[in-house]
């Protein structure tokens, strides 16, 4: 590992912002610095829509690389080496830094960007000069400006020139903290971690709510959800998971309500409790992992019955996605293998044999009237607890 190696993080949507762009940039810089704390000491600063991450002394560069790739607001990231702004220095740096890449390539080209407009060569001239020098030093590697095996990137900026190989995609989106705060209903399934990730990618700061129903659900099921939260912290930063006891509510629903409405009434209670948590912490919306038509409680009419108890927006980022798309994202963000562990949560307790898919709101309200709704919600909310999950937490399962 070259001791001079740094990272260049290119901004995504942030560059499209207007008068408030500075606040987005400041939040993004803060998020990058926070994510790098456990990797060593870094100087992190912004110049010309690029964040520079420079190690100061001994640092875990591989951990820092992975951390930077998870920061929302960064569209691409590249390893680079700075050098003097001369053709000779740039060529020497490319020869040494990319020697292993040249050894594998049959063709190459140089692509240059002159961010420092005072530099005496323009972008095309830089590429020609550096490309000609490299062609002499690597005579077995042909120049191919259309379909090269290797592209050498050169950037001329204020402080220095930078040489790097192709960048890799970053997490994209907007910096967490710029999209408001919401409460996400987190279960042990595949969907809710993906929906949480998608809203965090839009800059939303999240806290989680998870419902437990002992003895019908196990400690392993709760630990599984905390591990899912742990996996999401790489993208979201530290997370608070509110644990809400749900056993009594489910038992009361089973004893007093028609079986076909079990799931719908259960969902209504979940939304009420999540909303209570949201009000407590100052959040302005709820997030769920529902996808239209995926199960009986996610038909259009069924979703309407759950929204009936909500007084704040319910965000459903997966609403138009199919299971294949959701699984693809779950694999991409690293939550899939944990989600499929065989520990069931309270959503599977007392599942009706024939759930109602076309409920009438007045019928659901009438069925629910057999319960002391306010008392059940207040009791569960009063007995709730919370767990703070940090990026450095050890896996729980």
Coordinates of C-alpha atoms in Angstrom, one line a residue:
X1 CA 0.0 0.0 0.0
X2 CA 1.4 3.3 -1.1
X3 CA 1.7 5.6 2.0
X4 CA 0.7 8.6 -0.1
X5 CA -2.6 7.0 -1.2
X6 CA -5.7 9.0 -0.6
X7 CA -9.4 8.7 -1.5
X8 CA -11.4 11.0 -3.8
X9 CA -15.1 11.0 -3.1
X10 CA -17.2 12.6 -5.8
X11 CA -20.5 14.3 -4.8
X12 CA -23.7 13.1 -6.3
X13 CA -27.1 14.9 -6.1
X14 CA -25.6 17.4 -3.7
X15 CA -24.1 19.4 -6.6
X16 CA -27.6 20.1 -7.9
X17 CA -28.7 21.9 -4.8
X18 CA -29.1 25.7 -4.9
X19 CA -28.7 28.2 -2.1
X20 CA -28.8 25.4 0.5
X21 CA -26.0 23.4 -1.1
X22 CA -23.6 24.4 1.6
X23 CA -25.7 22.8 4.3
X24 CA -25.8 19.5 2.4
X25 CA -22.0 19.6 1.9
X26 CA -21.4 20.3 5.6
X27 CA -23.6 17.4 6.6
X28 CA -21.9 15.1 4.2
X29 CA -18.4 16.1 5.5
X30 CA -19.6 15.5 9.0
X31 CA -21.0 12.0 8.1
X32 CA -17.7 11.0 6.4
X33 CA -15.6 12.1 9.4
X34 CA -17.9 10.2 11.7
X35 CA -17.7 7.0 9.7
X36 CA -13.9 7.2 9.6
X37 CA -13.3 7.6 13.4
X38 CA -12.7 4.0 13.9
X39 CA -10.2 3.7 11.0
X40 CA -7.5 6.1 12.1
X41 CA -6.8 9.8 11.8
X42 CA -7.8 11.4 8.5
X43 CA -7.9 14.9 7.1
X44 CA -11.2 15.3 5.3
X45 CA -12.0 18.4 3.2
X46 CA -14.1 19.5 0.2
X47 CA -12.8 21.1 -2.9
X48 CA -14.6 21.5 -6.3
X49 CA -17.4 18.9 -5.6
X50 CA -14.8 16.4 -4.4
X51 CA -14.1 15.2 -0.8
X52 CA -10.5 14.5 -0.2
X53 CA -9.7 11.8 2.5
X54 CA -6.1 11.9 3.4
X55 CA -4.6 9.6 6.1
X56 CA -2.5 11.2 8.8
X57 CA -0.1 8.5 10.0
X58 CA -1.0 4.8 10.4
X59 CA -4.6 4.1 9.3
X60 CA -6.7 1.1 8.3
X61 CA -7.1 2.1 4.7
X62 CA -9.2 -1.0 3.7
X63 CA -11.7 -0.3 6.5
X64 CA -11.8 3.4 5.6
X65 CA -12.4 2.5 2.0
X66 CA -15.4 0.3 2.9
X67 CA -16.7 3.0 5.2
X68 CA -16.5 5.7 2.6
X69 CA -18.4 3.5 0.1
X70 CA -21.4 3.3 2.5
X71 CA -21.8 7.1 3.0
X72 CA -24.9 8.4 1.4
X73 CA -24.3 11.5 -0.8
X74 CA -21.1 10.1 -2.4
X75 CA -21.7 8.9 -6.0
X76 CA -18.2 7.4 -6.7
X77 CA -15.0 6.8 -4.9
X78 CA -11.4 6.4 -6.2
X79 CA -8.1 5.6 -4.7
X80 CA -5.5 8.1 -5.9
X81 CA -2.0 9.3 -5.4
X82 CA -1.1 13.1 -5.4
X83 CA 2.0 14.4 -7.1
X84 CA 3.5 17.6 -8.4
X85 CA 1.7 19.2 -11.3
X86 CA 4.3 18.4 -14.0
X87 CA 4.0 15.9 -16.8
X88 CA 7.1 14.1 -15.6
X89 CA 5.8 13.8 -12.0
X90 CA 2.4 12.6 -13.2
X91 CA 4.0 10.1 -15.5
X92 CA 6.4 8.8 -12.8
X93 CA 3.4 8.4 -10.4
X94 CA 1.3 6.6 -12.9
X95 CA 4.1 4.3 -13.8
X96 CA 4.7 3.2 -10.2
X97 CA 1.2 3.4 -8.8
X98 CA -0.5 1.5 -11.7
X99 CA 2.4 -0.9 -12.5
X100 CA 0.3 -4.0 -11.7
X101 CA -2.6 -2.7 -13.8
X102 CA -0.3 -2.1 -16.8
X103 CA 1.2 -5.6 -16.4
X104 CA -2.3 -7.0 -17.0
X105 CA -3.5 -4.6 -19.7
X106 CA -3.0 -4.9 -23.5
X107 CA -4.2 -1.4 -24.2
X108 CA -4.6 1.9 -22.3
X109 CA -5.6 5.5 -22.6
X110 CA -5.2 8.6 -20.4
X111 CA -8.3 10.6 -19.4
X112 CA -7.6 14.0 -17.9
X113 CA -9.6 16.7 -16.1
X114 CA -8.2 20.2 -15.5
X115 CA -10.1 21.6 -12.5
X116 CA -7.3 24.2 -12.1
X117 CA -8.0 26.3 -15.2
X118 CA -4.8 28.2 -14.7
X119 CA -2.7 25.2 -15.6
X120 CA -0.7 25.7 -18.8
X121 CA -2.0 22.6 -20.6
X122 CA -5.6 21.8 -21.3
X123 CA -7.2 18.4 -20.7
X124 CA -6.5 17.0 -24.2
X125 CA -2.9 18.2 -24.1
X126 CA -2.4 16.6 -20.6
X127 CA -3.7 13.3 -21.9
X128 CA -1.5 13.5 -25.0
X129 CA 1.7 14.3 -23.1
X130 CA 1.2 11.8 -20.3
X131 CA -0.1 9.1 -22.7
X132 CA 2.9 9.5 -24.9
X133 CA 5.3 9.2 -22.0
X134 CA 3.6 6.1 -20.7
X135 CA 3.5 4.5 -24.1
X136 CA 7.3 4.8 -24.2
X137 CA 7.6 3.3 -20.7
X138 CA 5.2 0.4 -21.4
X139 CA 5.9 -0.4 -25.1
X140 CA 4.0 -3.8 -24.9
X141 CA 0.8 -1.9 -24.0
X142 CA -0.9 -0.3 -27.0
X143 CA -2.7 3.0 -26.9
X144 CA -6.4 2.6 -27.6
X145 CA -8.6 5.7 -27.0
X146 CA -11.9 3.9 -27.8
X147 CA -11.9 0.6 -25.9
X148 CA -8.8 0.4 -23.6
X149 CA -8.3 -2.3 -21.0
X150 CA -7.0 0.3 -18.6
X151 CA -7.9 4.0 -18.3
X152 CA -5.4 6.2 -16.4
X153 CA -7.2 9.1 -14.8
X154 CA -5.4 12.4 -14.2
X155 CA -6.9 15.3 -12.3
X156 CA -5.2 18.7 -12.1
X157 CA -6.5 20.5 -9.0
X158 CA -5.6 23.4 -6.8
X159 CA -3.1 21.7 -4.5
X160 CA -1.7 18.9 -6.7
X161 CA -2.2 16.5 -9.6
X162 CA -3.9 13.2 -8.8
X163 CA -3.5 9.9 -10.6
X164 CA -6.0 7.1 -10.2
X165 CA -7.6 4.1 -11.8
X166 CA -11.3 3.9 -12.5
X167 CA -13.6 4.9 -9.7
X168 CA -16.1 2.5 -8.1
X169 CA -19.8 3.4 -7.4
X170 CA -20.5 5.0 -4.0
X171 CA -23.8 4.7 -2.1
X172 CA -25.4 7.7 -3.9
X173 CA -28.4 9.5 -2.5
X174 CA -28.4 12.4 0.0
X175 CA -26.5 12.8 3.3
X176 CA -28.3 11.3 6.2
X177 CA -29.8 14.0 8.4
X178 CA -30.9 16.3 5.5
X179 CA -34.3 14.6 4.8
X180 CA -35.9 14.9 8.2
X181 CA -36.4 12.2 10.9
X182 CA -38.7 9.2 10.7
X183 CA -39.5 6.0 12.6
X184 CA -39.1 2.8 10.6
X185 CA -41.0 -0.4 11.6
X186 CA -38.2 -3.0 11.6
X187 CA -39.2 -6.7 11.5
X188 CA -36.9 -9.7 10.9
X189 CA -38.0 -10.1 7.3
X190 CA -36.3 -9.1 4.0
X191 CA -38.4 -6.0 3.2
X192 CA -38.2 -3.7 6.2
X193 CA -34.3 -3.4 6.3
X194 CA -34.4 -2.6 2.6
X195 CA -37.1 0.1 3.0
X196 CA -35.1 1.6 5.9
X197 CA -32.0 1.6 3.7
X198 CA -33.9 3.3 0.9
X199 CA -35.2 6.1 3.1
X200 CA -31.8 6.7 4.7
X201 CA -30.5 7.0 1.2
X202 CA -32.8 9.9 0.7
X203 CA -31.2 11.6 3.7
X204 CA -33.8 10.5 6.3
X205 CA -32.5 10.0 9.9
X206 CA -34.1 6.9 11.3
X207 CA -35.0 5.3 14.6
X208 CA -36.5 1.8 14.5
X209 CA -39.5 0.2 16.2
X210 CA -39.6 -3.5 16.7
X211 CA -42.5 -5.5 18.2
X212 CA -41.9 -8.6 20.4
X213 CA -44.4 -11.2 21.6
X214 CA -42.8 -13.5 24.1
X215 CA -43.3 -16.4 24.6
X216 CA -44.5 -16.7 21.0
X217 CA -41.3 -15.0 19.7
X218 CA -37.9 -15.9 21.0
X219 CA -34.9 -13.9 22.1
X220 CA -33.1 -15.1 19.0
X221 CA -35.7 -13.4 16.9
X222 CA -35.1 -10.1 18.7
X223 CA -31.3 -10.6 18.4
X224 CA -31.8 -11.1 14.7
X225 CA -33.5 -7.8 14.3
X226 CA -30.8 -6.0 16.4
X227 CA -28.2 -7.6 14.0
X228 CA -30.2 -6.2 11.0
X229 CA -30.0 -2.8 12.7
X230 CA -26.3 -3.3 13.2
X231 CA -25.8 -4.0 9.5
X232 CA -27.7 -0.9 8.6
X233 CA -25.5 1.3 10.9
X234 CA -22.8 1.3 8.2
X235 CA -25.2 3.4 6.1
X236 CA -27.3 5.2 8.7
X237 CA -24.9 5.8 11.5
X238 CA -25.8 4.7 15.0
X239 CA -29.5 3.6 15.4
X240 CA -31.9 3.4 18.3
X241 CA -34.2 0.4 18.2
X242 CA -37.4 0.8 20.3
X243 CA -38.5 -2.6 21.6
X244 CA -42.3 -2.7 22.1
X245 CA -44.1 -5.6 23.9
X246 CA -46.9 -6.8 21.8
X247 CA -48.1 -10.1 23.4
X248 CA -51.1 -8.7 25.3
X249 CA -52.4 -6.8 22.3
X250 CA -52.2 -9.9 20.1
X251 CA -53.9 -12.1 22.7
X252 CA -56.7 -9.6 23.1
X253 CA -57.2 -9.4 19.3
X254 CA -57.4 -13.2 19.1
X255 CA -59.9 -13.4 22.0
X256 CA -62.2 -10.5 20.9
X257 CA -62.0 -10.0 17.1
X258 CA -63.0 -11.9 14.0
X259 CA -60.1 -14.1 12.7
X260 CA -60.2 -12.6 9.2
X261 CA -59.3 -9.2 10.6
X262 CA -56.4 -10.3 13.0
X263 CA -53.6 -9.1 10.8
X264 CA -55.3 -5.8 9.9
X265 CA -56.1 -4.9 13.5
X266 CA -52.6 -5.9 14.5
X267 CA -51.2 -3.6 11.9
X268 CA -53.4 -0.7 13.1
X269 CA -52.0 -1.2 16.6
X270 CA -48.4 -1.2 15.3
X271 CA -49.0 2.0 13.4
X272 CA -50.5 3.7 16.5
X273 CA -47.5 2.6 18.7
X274 CA -44.9 3.6 16.0
X275 CA -46.7 7.0 15.8
X276 CA -46.4 7.3 19.6
X277 CA -42.7 6.7 19.4
X278 CA -42.4 9.2 16.5
X279 CA -44.1 11.9 18.5
X280 CA -41.9 11.2 21.5
X281 CA -38.6 11.7 19.5
X282 CA -39.9 14.5 17.2
X283 CA -40.1 12.4 14.0
X284 CA -42.4 13.5 11.3
X285 CA -43.2 10.3 9.4
X286 CA -43.4 6.5 9.6
X287 CA -41.6 4.0 7.2
X288 CA -42.8 0.5 6.4
X289 CA -41.6 -2.2 4.1
X290 CA -45.0 -2.9 2.5
X291 CA -45.2 -3.7 -1.2
X292 CA -48.6 -3.4 -3.0
X293 CA -50.3 -6.8 -3.3
X294 CA -47.4 -8.8 -1.8
X295 CA -49.6 -10.3 1.0
X296 CA -53.2 -10.0 2.1
X297 CA -52.6 -7.1 4.5
X298 CA -50.9 -5.1 1.6
X299 CA -53.8 -4.8 -0.8
X300 CA -54.8 -1.2 -1.5
X301 CA -57.9 -1.5 0.6
X302 CA -56.0 -3.1 3.5
X303 CA -53.4 -0.4 3.4
X304 CA -56.1 2.1 3.7
X305 CA -57.4 0.6 6.9
X306 CA -53.9 0.9 8.5
X307 CA -53.5 4.4 7.3
X308 CA -56.8 5.3 8.9
X309 CA -55.1 5.4 12.4
X310 CA -52.2 7.5 11.2
X311 CA -51.9 11.3 11.6
X312 CA -48.5 11.6 9.9
X313 CA -47.2 10.5 6.5
X314 CA -46.5 6.8 6.0
X315 CA -43.5 6.3 3.6
X316 CA -43.5 3.0 1.7
X317 CA -40.4 3.0 -0.6
X318 CA -41.0 -0.6 -1.7
X319 CA -44.7 0.0 -2.7
X320 CA -44.1 -0.6 -6.5
X321 CA -41.3 -3.2 -6.2
X322 CA -41.6 -7.0 -6.6
X323 CA -39.8 -9.5 -4.4
X324 CA -37.0 -10.2 -6.9
X325 CA -36.0 -6.5 -6.8
X326 CA -36.2 -6.3 -3.0
X327 CA -34.1 -9.4 -2.6
X328 CA -31.5 -8.0 -5.0
X329 CA -31.1 -4.9 -2.9
X330 CA -31.1 -6.9 0.4
X331 CA -28.1 -8.9 -1.0
X332 CA -26.4 -5.7 -2.2
X333 CA -26.6 -4.1 1.3
X334 CA -25.8 -7.2 3.2
X335 CA -29.0 -7.9 5.1
X336 CA -30.4 -10.8 3.1
X337 CA -28.5 -13.7 4.9
X338 CA -29.6 -12.4 8.3
X339 CA -33.2 -11.8 7.2
X340 CA -33.7 -15.4 6.1
X341 CA -32.6 -16.9 9.4
X342 CA -35.5 -19.1 10.7
X343 CA -36.4 -17.0 13.8
X344 CA -40.0 -15.7 13.3
X345 CA -41.3 -12.4 14.7
X346 CA -44.7 -11.3 15.9
X347 CA -46.1 -10.7 12.4
X348 CA -46.4 -14.5 12.1
X349 CA -48.2 -15.0 15.4
X350 CA -51.9 -15.9 15.1
X351 CA -52.0 -15.6 11.3
X352 CA -55.5 -16.0 10.1
X353 CA -56.3 -19.0 7.8
X354 CA -58.4 -16.8 5.5
X355 CA -57.4 -13.2 5.8
X356 CA -59.6 -10.5 4.4
X357 CA -58.1 -8.9 1.3
X358 CA -60.9 -6.5 0.5
X359 CA -61.8 -5.1 3.9
X360 CA -64.3 -2.3 4.5
X361 CA -63.0 0.3 6.9
X362 CA -66.3 0.5 8.9
X363 CA -66.2 -3.3 9.4
X364 CA -62.6 -3.2 10.7
X365 CA -63.4 -0.3 13.0
X366 CA -66.5 -2.2 14.3
X367 CA -64.4 -5.3 15.0
X368 CA -61.8 -3.3 16.8
X369 CA -64.4 -1.6 19.0
X370 CA -64.4 -4.7 21.1
X371 CA -61.0 -3.7 22.4
X372 CA -59.9 -1.0 24.8
X373 CA -57.6 0.4 22.2
X374 CA -56.2 3.4 24.2
X375 CA -55.5 1.3 27.3
X376 CA -53.7 -1.4 25.3
X377 CA -51.6 1.2 23.4
X378 CA -50.7 3.2 26.5
X379 CA -49.7 0.0 28.4
X380 CA -47.5 -1.3 25.6
X381 CA -45.9 2.1 25.1
X382 CA -45.2 2.5 28.8
X383 CA -43.4 -0.9 28.9
X384 CA -41.3 -0.3 25.8
X385 CA -37.5 -0.1 26.0
X386 CA -34.8 0.8 23.6
X387 CA -31.3 -0.4 22.5
X388 CA -28.7 1.8 20.9
X389 CA -26.9 0.0 18.1
X390 CA -23.5 1.4 17.1
X391 CA -21.3 0.8 14.0
X392 CA -18.6 -0.8 16.2
X393 CA -21.1 -3.1 18.0
X394 CA -20.2 -6.8 17.7
X395 CA -22.7 -9.0 15.7
X396 CA -25.5 -10.3 17.9
X397 CA -26.0 -13.7 16.2

